[in-house]
């Protein structure tokens, strides 16, 4: 299985780490030999070799901030055009982990259409293309008979998409309610412990959970992107941001949070959806709701089913290795189905 990796930051390198950790055992148990044939970045350029790149040397170079590997290969290409290597016959699968643009989905959206239309499977960590045109991409993948998998985009390595779409055969998921943004959950947890919003946000930034501009998380747009992705995956519906009602946690005060505690409630930023639409809004949940006790950067989702009641899944919602693991687990599924 020859892999072209687009984006080699925290997630791309997490994926390479999981690949390195698991390659020996997978070769022994499944005869599965994944091989990286190319890596695309923005500032470090692109490296491509249809004969395969040495995984350990590649990881070391990326950790040192470059892609200048010494290679004795006659087929190596440095900085080829991305659109050309996306079409290369040596590539079986494209793993997309470049930055998210939820307005245009680009440049990843173009990369993915090119890959699918040239017979490559695609695995995504990048939410942008799915938010903009998830249903279009799913239809394209189906029409060319290739996989389009995106477990990493919602709750990282915690299998939220797999549980809803494959984990409850015979039941119908009629709705979901979740804590799908770890940064806001961390801030609400800290506020519930007595801190102010500003103190909690500063700590989230210091620990690397929140961006310098935290508005995408705090105002609810990251959670809304995940509502759009889950709605496409579960209900086959392409929502837009304009169709969602989105409010974040910026208006919540410390006194509201302390008041809720006295009433045995916990404020959470809830992202929810049904076939009819979706919403992101802060809710004071009673403490006996499973989501009320999900704290810190943890994420969770409760699926409502027609014949099996509610099912709740809790786990990490971000992290380079966790998200890299989600990409890897999709890769394994593709291997089992297609190779
Ligand atoms: N981090 C998480 O926990 C997490 C969880 C779920 C999903 N995601 C998603 O996973 C993706 C990657 O996240 P990350 O944290 O790994 O980001 P990151 O650390 O910023 O890495 C992004 C990588 O993409 C490369 N890149 C930038 N622009 C590009 C372009 N136009 N074409 C090709 N490559 C480009 C960057 O190149 P340089 O190396 O030259 O900068 C870098 O290697 C994002 O879409 C993110 O939303 C992340």
Short mmCIF file of C-alpha atoms and ligand atoms in Angstrom, two decimals:
data_model
loop_
_atom_site.label_atom_id
_atom_site.label_comp_id
_atom_site.label_asym_id
_atom_site.label_seq_id
_atom_site.Cartn_x
_atom_site.Cartn_y
_atom_site.Cartn_z
CA UNK A 1 0.00 0.00 0.00
CA UNK A 2 1.74 3.15 -1.24
CA UNK A 3 0.86 6.32 0.65
CA UNK A 4 1.16 9.98 -0.32
CA UNK A 5 1.02 12.13 2.83
CA UNK A 6 -0.16 15.72 2.45
CA UNK A 7 0.72 17.78 5.53
CA UNK A 8 3.42 16.66 7.95
CA UNK A 9 2.78 18.75 11.05
CA UNK A 10 1.50 17.49 14.37
CA UNK A 11 -1.01 15.06 12.82
CA UNK A 12 1.08 13.98 9.81
CA UNK A 13 4.03 13.21 12.08
CA UNK A 14 1.70 11.49 14.58
CA UNK A 15 0.52 9.29 11.72
CA UNK A 16 4.12 8.43 10.73
CA UNK A 17 4.87 7.58 14.36
CA UNK A 18 1.91 5.18 14.58
CA UNK A 19 2.99 3.66 11.26
CA UNK A 20 6.52 3.13 12.62
CA UNK A 21 5.22 1.68 15.91
CA UNK A 22 2.87 -0.77 14.22
CA UNK A 23 4.58 -1.70 10.94
CA UNK A 24 6.51 -4.71 12.25
CA UNK A 25 3.54 -6.36 13.99
CA UNK A 26 1.20 -5.66 11.06
CA UNK A 27 3.60 -7.18 8.60
CA UNK A 28 3.74 -10.32 10.73
CA UNK A 29 0.00 -10.59 11.45
CA UNK A 30 -1.58 -9.26 8.23
CA UNK A 31 1.21 -9.13 5.66
CA UNK A 32 0.41 -5.40 5.57
CA UNK A 33 3.34 -3.31 4.35
CA UNK A 34 2.42 0.37 4.17
CA UNK A 35 5.03 2.47 2.37
CA UNK A 36 5.32 6.26 2.24
CA UNK A 37 6.09 7.31 -1.35
CA UNK A 38 5.65 11.04 -0.91
CA UNK A 39 5.31 13.87 1.59
CA UNK A 40 3.90 17.31 0.79
CA UNK A 41 4.40 20.34 3.05
CA UNK A 42 4.21 24.08 2.57
CA UNK A 43 7.56 25.44 3.82
CA UNK A 44 9.68 22.26 3.64
CA UNK A 45 8.67 21.42 0.09
CA UNK A 46 7.67 18.05 -1.35
CA UNK A 47 9.60 14.79 -1.54
CA UNK A 48 8.46 11.91 -3.75
CA UNK A 49 9.97 8.55 -4.59
CA UNK A 50 7.84 5.81 -6.14
CA UNK A 51 10.33 3.29 -4.71
CA UNK A 52 9.41 4.44 -1.18
CA UNK A 53 10.98 6.76 1.39
CA UNK A 54 12.85 5.45 4.47
CA UNK A 55 10.40 5.94 7.34
CA UNK A 56 12.87 6.47 10.19
CA UNK A 57 15.02 8.96 8.26
CA UNK A 58 11.88 10.77 7.12
CA UNK A 59 10.59 11.11 10.67
CA UNK A 60 13.95 12.37 11.93
CA UNK A 61 14.18 14.96 9.14
CA UNK A 62 10.65 16.22 9.85
CA UNK A 63 11.38 16.41 13.59
CA UNK A 64 14.39 18.55 12.68
CA UNK A 65 12.19 20.77 10.52
CA UNK A 66 13.23 19.77 7.00
CA UNK A 67 12.83 17.21 4.20
CA UNK A 68 16.45 17.21 2.99
CA UNK A 69 17.08 13.46 3.21
CA UNK A 70 20.16 12.00 1.55
CA UNK A 71 18.75 9.34 -0.78
CA UNK A 72 20.56 7.01 -3.18
CA UNK A 73 17.55 6.50 -5.39
CA UNK A 74 17.35 7.18 -9.11
CA UNK A 75 13.59 7.80 -8.89
CA UNK A 76 13.51 10.48 -6.20
CA UNK A 77 11.81 13.77 -7.10
CA UNK A 78 12.22 16.95 -5.07
CA UNK A 79 9.40 19.47 -5.26
CA UNK A 80 7.39 17.95 -8.12
CA UNK A 81 3.99 19.51 -8.84
CA UNK A 82 1.43 18.20 -6.33
CA UNK A 83 -1.24 17.69 -8.97
CA UNK A 84 1.21 15.46 -10.89
CA UNK A 85 2.09 13.17 -7.99
CA UNK A 86 -1.58 12.93 -6.97
CA UNK A 87 -2.09 11.20 -10.33
CA UNK A 88 1.05 9.03 -10.17
CA UNK A 89 0.38 5.34 -10.74
CA UNK A 90 2.56 4.40 -7.73
CA UNK A 91 0.17 6.13 -5.29
CA UNK A 92 -2.58 3.91 -3.85
CA UNK A 93 -3.83 6.17 -1.09
CA UNK A 94 -3.68 9.85 -0.19
CA UNK A 95 -3.61 10.82 3.48
CA UNK A 96 -4.65 14.47 3.84
CA UNK A 97 -3.49 16.33 6.98
CA UNK A 98 -2.97 19.89 5.79
CA UNK A 99 -4.55 22.92 7.55
CA UNK A 100 -8.34 23.26 7.61
CA UNK A 101 -10.09 26.00 5.66
CA UNK A 102 -13.80 25.66 6.42
CA UNK A 103 -14.79 28.46 4.02
CA UNK A 104 -13.33 27.03 0.79
CA UNK A 105 -12.00 23.58 1.74
CA UNK A 106 -8.96 24.44 -0.39
CA UNK A 107 -6.39 23.45 -1.46
CA UNK A 108 -7.31 20.04 -0.02
CA UNK A 109 -10.66 19.86 -1.81
CA UNK A 110 -8.95 19.99 -5.22
CA UNK A 111 -6.29 17.50 -4.08
CA UNK A 112 -8.96 15.00 -3.01
CA UNK A 113 -11.04 15.24 -6.19
CA UNK A 114 -7.89 14.74 -8.27
CA UNK A 115 -6.87 11.74 -6.16
CA UNK A 116 -10.29 10.06 -6.30
CA UNK A 117 -10.68 10.71 -10.02
CA UNK A 118 -7.31 9.04 -10.59
CA UNK A 119 -8.26 5.93 -8.64
CA UNK A 120 -6.70 6.67 -5.23
CA UNK A 121 -8.31 6.00 -1.86
CA UNK A 122 -8.42 9.05 0.42
CA UNK A 123 -8.17 9.38 4.20
CA UNK A 124 -8.68 12.78 5.80
CA UNK A 125 -7.84 14.59 9.03
CA UNK A 126 -8.73 17.92 7.43
CA UNK A 127 -12.33 19.00 8.13
CA UNK A 128 -12.47 21.73 5.47
CA UNK A 129 -13.26 19.63 2.36
CA UNK A 130 -16.04 17.76 4.18
CA UNK A 131 -17.60 20.92 5.57
CA UNK A 132 -17.70 22.51 2.13
CA UNK A 133 -18.56 19.47 -0.01
CA UNK A 134 -18.66 16.27 2.03
CA UNK A 135 -21.62 14.74 0.22
CA UNK A 136 -20.10 15.59 -3.18
CA UNK A 137 -16.85 13.88 -2.15
CA UNK A 138 -18.70 10.81 -0.83
CA UNK A 139 -20.64 10.50 -4.10
CA UNK A 140 -17.44 10.86 -6.11
CA UNK A 141 -15.70 8.15 -4.06
CA UNK A 142 -18.68 5.86 -4.49
CA UNK A 143 -18.83 6.43 -8.24
CA UNK A 144 -15.14 5.54 -8.69
CA UNK A 145 -15.28 2.63 -6.23
CA UNK A 146 -12.67 4.06 -3.85
CA UNK A 147 -12.72 4.72 -0.10
CA UNK A 148 -13.12 8.18 1.40
CA UNK A 149 -12.59 7.86 5.16
CA UNK A 150 -12.42 10.67 7.71
CA UNK A 151 -12.56 9.21 11.24
CA UNK A 152 -9.85 11.68 12.35
CA UNK A 153 -12.01 14.74 11.70
CA UNK A 154 -14.39 14.24 14.66
CA UNK A 155 -13.01 13.22 18.10
CA UNK A 156 -9.59 12.23 16.66
CA UNK A 157 -8.83 8.58 17.51
CA UNK A 158 -12.07 8.07 19.45
CA UNK A 159 -14.22 6.27 16.87
CA UNK A 160 -17.24 8.59 16.78
CA UNK A 161 -17.94 8.23 13.06
CA UNK A 162 -17.31 4.48 12.99
CA UNK A 163 -19.65 3.92 15.97
CA UNK A 164 -22.52 5.80 14.34
CA UNK A 165 -22.10 4.45 10.81
CA UNK A 166 -20.87 0.89 11.41
CA UNK A 167 -21.02 0.13 15.13
CA UNK A 168 -24.79 -0.22 15.56
CA UNK A 169 -25.90 -2.44 12.68
CA UNK A 170 -29.68 -2.93 12.67
CA UNK A 171 -30.32 0.25 14.70
CA UNK A 172 -30.90 3.71 13.30
CA UNK A 173 -29.15 6.70 14.80
CA UNK A 174 -31.84 9.38 14.99
CA UNK A 175 -29.77 12.12 16.63
CA UNK A 176 -26.48 13.08 18.27
CA UNK A 177 -25.50 15.45 21.09
CA UNK A 178 -21.85 15.92 21.90
CA UNK A 179 -18.98 17.82 23.42
CA UNK A 180 -16.93 18.05 20.24
CA UNK A 181 -14.46 20.82 21.10
CA UNK A 182 -11.79 20.14 23.73
CA UNK A 183 -10.64 23.75 24.10
CA UNK A 184 -14.03 25.07 25.19
CA UNK A 185 -14.57 22.06 27.44
CA UNK A 186 -11.22 22.74 29.12
CA UNK A 187 -12.18 26.42 29.64
CA UNK A 188 -15.61 25.50 31.09
CA UNK A 189 -13.99 22.92 33.39
CA UNK A 190 -11.48 25.48 34.68
CA UNK A 191 -14.27 28.05 35.19
CA UNK A 192 -16.28 25.48 37.11
CA UNK A 193 -13.23 25.04 39.38
CA UNK A 194 -13.36 28.77 40.13
CA UNK A 195 -11.28 30.48 37.43
CA UNK A 196 -12.43 33.36 35.22
CA UNK A 197 -12.92 32.97 31.46
CA UNK A 198 -9.75 34.99 30.76
CA UNK A 199 -7.63 32.93 33.18
CA UNK A 200 -8.97 29.65 31.75
CA UNK A 201 -8.36 30.79 28.17
CA UNK A 202 -4.81 31.95 29.00
CA UNK A 203 -4.08 28.53 30.55
CA UNK A 204 -5.54 26.74 27.48
CA UNK A 205 -3.24 28.86 25.28
CA UNK A 206 -0.21 28.20 27.49
CA UNK A 207 -0.81 24.44 27.31
CA UNK A 208 -1.21 24.60 23.52
CA UNK A 209 -4.93 23.66 23.51
CA UNK A 210 -6.12 27.04 22.22
CA UNK A 211 -4.85 29.08 19.27
CA UNK A 212 -3.61 32.66 19.63
CA UNK A 213 -6.90 33.61 17.97
CA UNK A 214 -9.29 31.30 19.86
CA UNK A 215 -12.49 32.50 18.17
CA UNK A 216 -12.96 29.37 16.02
CA UNK A 217 -13.23 27.31 19.21
CA UNK A 218 -14.76 29.79 21.66
CA UNK A 219 -17.49 31.00 19.28
CA UNK A 220 -18.57 27.45 18.44
CA UNK A 221 -17.47 27.25 14.78
CA UNK A 222 -15.14 24.25 15.21
CA UNK A 223 -17.96 22.31 16.91
CA UNK A 224 -20.32 23.46 14.12
CA UNK A 225 -17.93 22.06 11.50
CA UNK A 226 -18.17 18.71 13.29
CA UNK A 227 -21.99 18.89 13.30
CA UNK A 228 -21.80 19.33 9.51
CA UNK A 229 -19.47 16.32 9.16
CA UNK A 230 -21.52 14.04 11.45
CA UNK A 231 -24.76 15.06 9.69
CA UNK A 232 -23.25 14.12 6.33
CA UNK A 233 -21.87 10.82 7.68
CA UNK A 234 -25.00 9.73 9.57
CA UNK A 235 -27.93 11.34 7.75
CA UNK A 236 -26.42 11.90 4.29
CA UNK A 237 -27.29 15.61 4.55
CA UNK A 238 -24.97 18.47 3.50
CA UNK A 239 -25.56 21.31 5.96
CA UNK A 240 -23.94 24.75 5.74
CA UNK A 241 -22.90 27.05 8.59
CA UNK A 242 -25.76 29.38 7.61
CA UNK A 243 -28.28 26.60 8.28
CA UNK A 244 -26.99 26.04 11.82
CA UNK A 245 -27.73 28.05 14.93
CA UNK A 246 -24.30 28.61 16.52
CA UNK A 247 -23.47 30.30 19.83
CA UNK A 248 -20.26 29.84 21.79
CA UNK A 249 -19.18 30.17 25.41
CA UNK A 250 -17.95 33.80 25.30
CA UNK A 251 -21.08 35.16 27.03
CA UNK A 252 -21.05 32.69 29.94
CA UNK A 253 -20.09 34.29 33.25
CA UNK A 254 -18.36 32.73 36.25
CA UNK A 255 -21.45 33.42 38.36
CA UNK A 256 -23.71 31.52 35.90
CA UNK A 257 -21.32 28.60 36.12
CA UNK A 258 -21.22 28.64 39.94
CA UNK A 259 -25.02 29.06 40.10
CA UNK A 260 -25.45 25.97 37.89
CA UNK A 261 -23.18 24.00 40.22
CA UNK A 262 -25.44 24.83 43.16
CA UNK A 263 -28.38 23.51 41.09
CA UNK A 264 -26.45 20.26 40.40
CA UNK A 265 -25.90 21.25 36.75
CA UNK A 266 -22.82 21.74 34.53
CA UNK A 267 -22.50 24.11 31.59
CA UNK A 268 -21.25 22.38 28.44
CA UNK A 269 -20.94 23.53 24.82
CA UNK A 270 -23.32 21.08 23.15
CA UNK A 271 -23.15 20.30 19.43
CA UNK A 272 -26.24 18.45 18.26
CA UNK A 273 -27.97 17.26 15.15
CA UNK A 274 -30.88 15.29 13.71
CA UNK A 275 -32.02 14.67 10.16
CA UNK A 276 -33.85 18.03 10.40
CA UNK A 277 -30.78 20.18 11.22
CA UNK A 278 -28.25 21.07 13.87
CA UNK A 279 -27.18 23.49 16.53
CA UNK A 280 -24.25 24.48 18.77
CA UNK A 281 -25.06 26.16 22.08
CA UNK A 282 -24.06 26.19 25.77
CA UNK A 283 -26.42 24.10 27.91
CA UNK A 284 -26.57 23.62 31.72
CA UNK A 285 -26.85 19.82 31.85
CA UNK A 286 -28.09 17.99 34.96
CA UNK A 287 -25.19 16.12 36.61
CA UNK A 288 -26.76 12.74 35.84
CA UNK A 289 -26.39 13.36 32.09
CA UNK A 290 -23.29 11.38 30.97
CA UNK A 291 -22.03 14.45 29.09
CA UNK A 292 -22.10 16.59 32.27
CA UNK A 293 -19.16 14.64 33.72
CA UNK A 294 -16.89 14.85 30.68
CA UNK A 295 -14.18 17.28 31.77
CA UNK A 296 -10.97 18.92 30.60
CA UNK A 297 -10.04 18.41 26.96
CA UNK A 298 -12.04 15.17 26.69
CA UNK A 299 -14.75 14.93 24.04
CA UNK A 300 -17.93 12.84 24.08
CA UNK A 301 -20.96 12.09 21.95
CA UNK A 302 -24.32 10.54 22.79
CA UNK A 303 -26.13 8.86 19.91
CA UNK A 304 -29.88 8.38 20.20
CA UNK A 305 -31.03 5.23 18.43
CA UNK A 306 -34.48 3.98 17.49
CA UNK A 307 -34.27 0.60 19.20
CA UNK A 308 -31.21 0.67 21.46
CA UNK A 309 -31.68 3.80 23.55
CA UNK A 310 -28.78 6.21 23.99
CA UNK A 311 -25.15 5.21 23.51
CA UNK A 312 -22.37 7.50 24.78
CA UNK A 313 -18.73 7.46 23.69
CA UNK A 314 -16.02 9.40 25.59
CA UNK A 315 -12.37 9.92 24.65
CA UNK A 316 -9.62 12.17 23.37
CA UNK A 317 -10.78 14.71 20.80
CA UNK A 318 -7.37 15.92 19.58
CA UNK A 319 -3.64 15.29 19.69
CA UNK A 320 -1.08 14.46 17.01
CA UNK A 321 -0.72 10.79 17.90
CA UNK A 322 -4.45 10.25 18.57
CA UNK A 323 -5.43 11.86 15.29
CA UNK A 324 -2.61 10.02 13.51
CA UNK A 325 -4.01 6.80 14.96
CA UNK A 326 -7.44 7.60 13.47
CA UNK A 327 -5.82 7.98 10.03
CA UNK A 328 -3.97 4.72 10.56
CA UNK A 329 -7.13 2.85 11.61
CA UNK A 330 -8.88 4.02 8.42
CA UNK A 331 -5.86 2.79 6.46
CA UNK A 332 -6.22 -0.65 8.02
CA UNK A 333 -9.91 -0.77 7.13
CA UNK A 334 -9.07 0.11 3.53
CA UNK A 335 -6.37 -2.55 3.47
CA UNK A 336 -8.82 -5.18 4.71
CA UNK A 337 -11.52 -4.15 2.23
CA UNK A 338 -9.51 -3.48 -0.93
CA UNK A 339 -6.07 -5.14 -0.82
N1 LIG B 1 -3.98 18.65 15.80
C1 LIG B 1 -5.05 17.94 16.09
O1 LIG B 1 -5.23 17.46 17.22
C2 LIG B 1 -6.12 17.69 15.04
C3 LIG B 1 -7.23 16.88 15.35
C4 LIG B 1 -8.17 16.59 14.33
C5 LIG B 1 -7.99 17.13 13.06
N2 LIG B 1 -6.91 17.95 12.82
C6 LIG B 1 -6.75 18.50 11.48
O2 LIG B 1 -5.59 17.88 10.89
C7 LIG B 1 -4.98 18.81 9.99
C8 LIG B 1 -3.50 18.96 10.37
O3 LIG B 1 -3.41 19.48 11.67
P1 LIG B 1 -1.99 19.72 12.36
O4 LIG B 1 -2.27 20.02 13.79
O5 LIG B 1 -1.07 18.63 12.02
O6 LIG B 1 -1.50 21.06 11.63
P2 LIG B 1 -0.01 21.61 11.51
O7 LIG B 1 0.82 21.09 12.64
O8 LIG B 1 -0.13 23.07 11.31
O9 LIG B 1 0.57 20.93 10.15
C9 LIG B 1 0.06 21.27 8.90
C10 LIG B 1 0.95 20.64 7.82
O10 LIG B 1 0.39 20.95 6.53
C11 LIG B 1 1.40 21.58 5.72
N3 LIG B 1 0.76 22.51 4.80
C12 LIG B 1 0.39 23.81 5.01
N4 LIG B 1 -0.19 24.31 3.92
C13 LIG B 1 -0.20 23.32 3.00
C14 LIG B 1 -0.63 23.23 1.66
N5 LIG B 1 -1.22 24.27 1.05
N6 LIG B 1 -0.47 22.06 0.97
C15 LIG B 1 0.13 21.00 1.57
N7 LIG B 1 0.57 21.02 2.83
C16 LIG B 1 0.41 22.18 3.55
C17 LIG B 1 2.32 22.25 6.71
O11 LIG B 1 3.56 22.49 6.07
P3 LIG B 1 4.83 23.04 6.92
O12 LIG B 1 5.35 21.81 7.63
O13 LIG B 1 5.77 23.50 5.90
O14 LIG B 1 4.31 24.08 7.82
C18 LIG B 1 2.37 21.19 7.81
O15 LIG B 1 3.27 20.16 7.45
C19 LIG B 1 -5.76 20.12 10.09
O16 LIG B 1 -6.68 20.17 9.03
C20 LIG B 1 -6.47 19.98 11.43
O17 LIG B 1 -7.67 20.73 11.49
C21 LIG B 1 -5.98 18.23 13.77
#
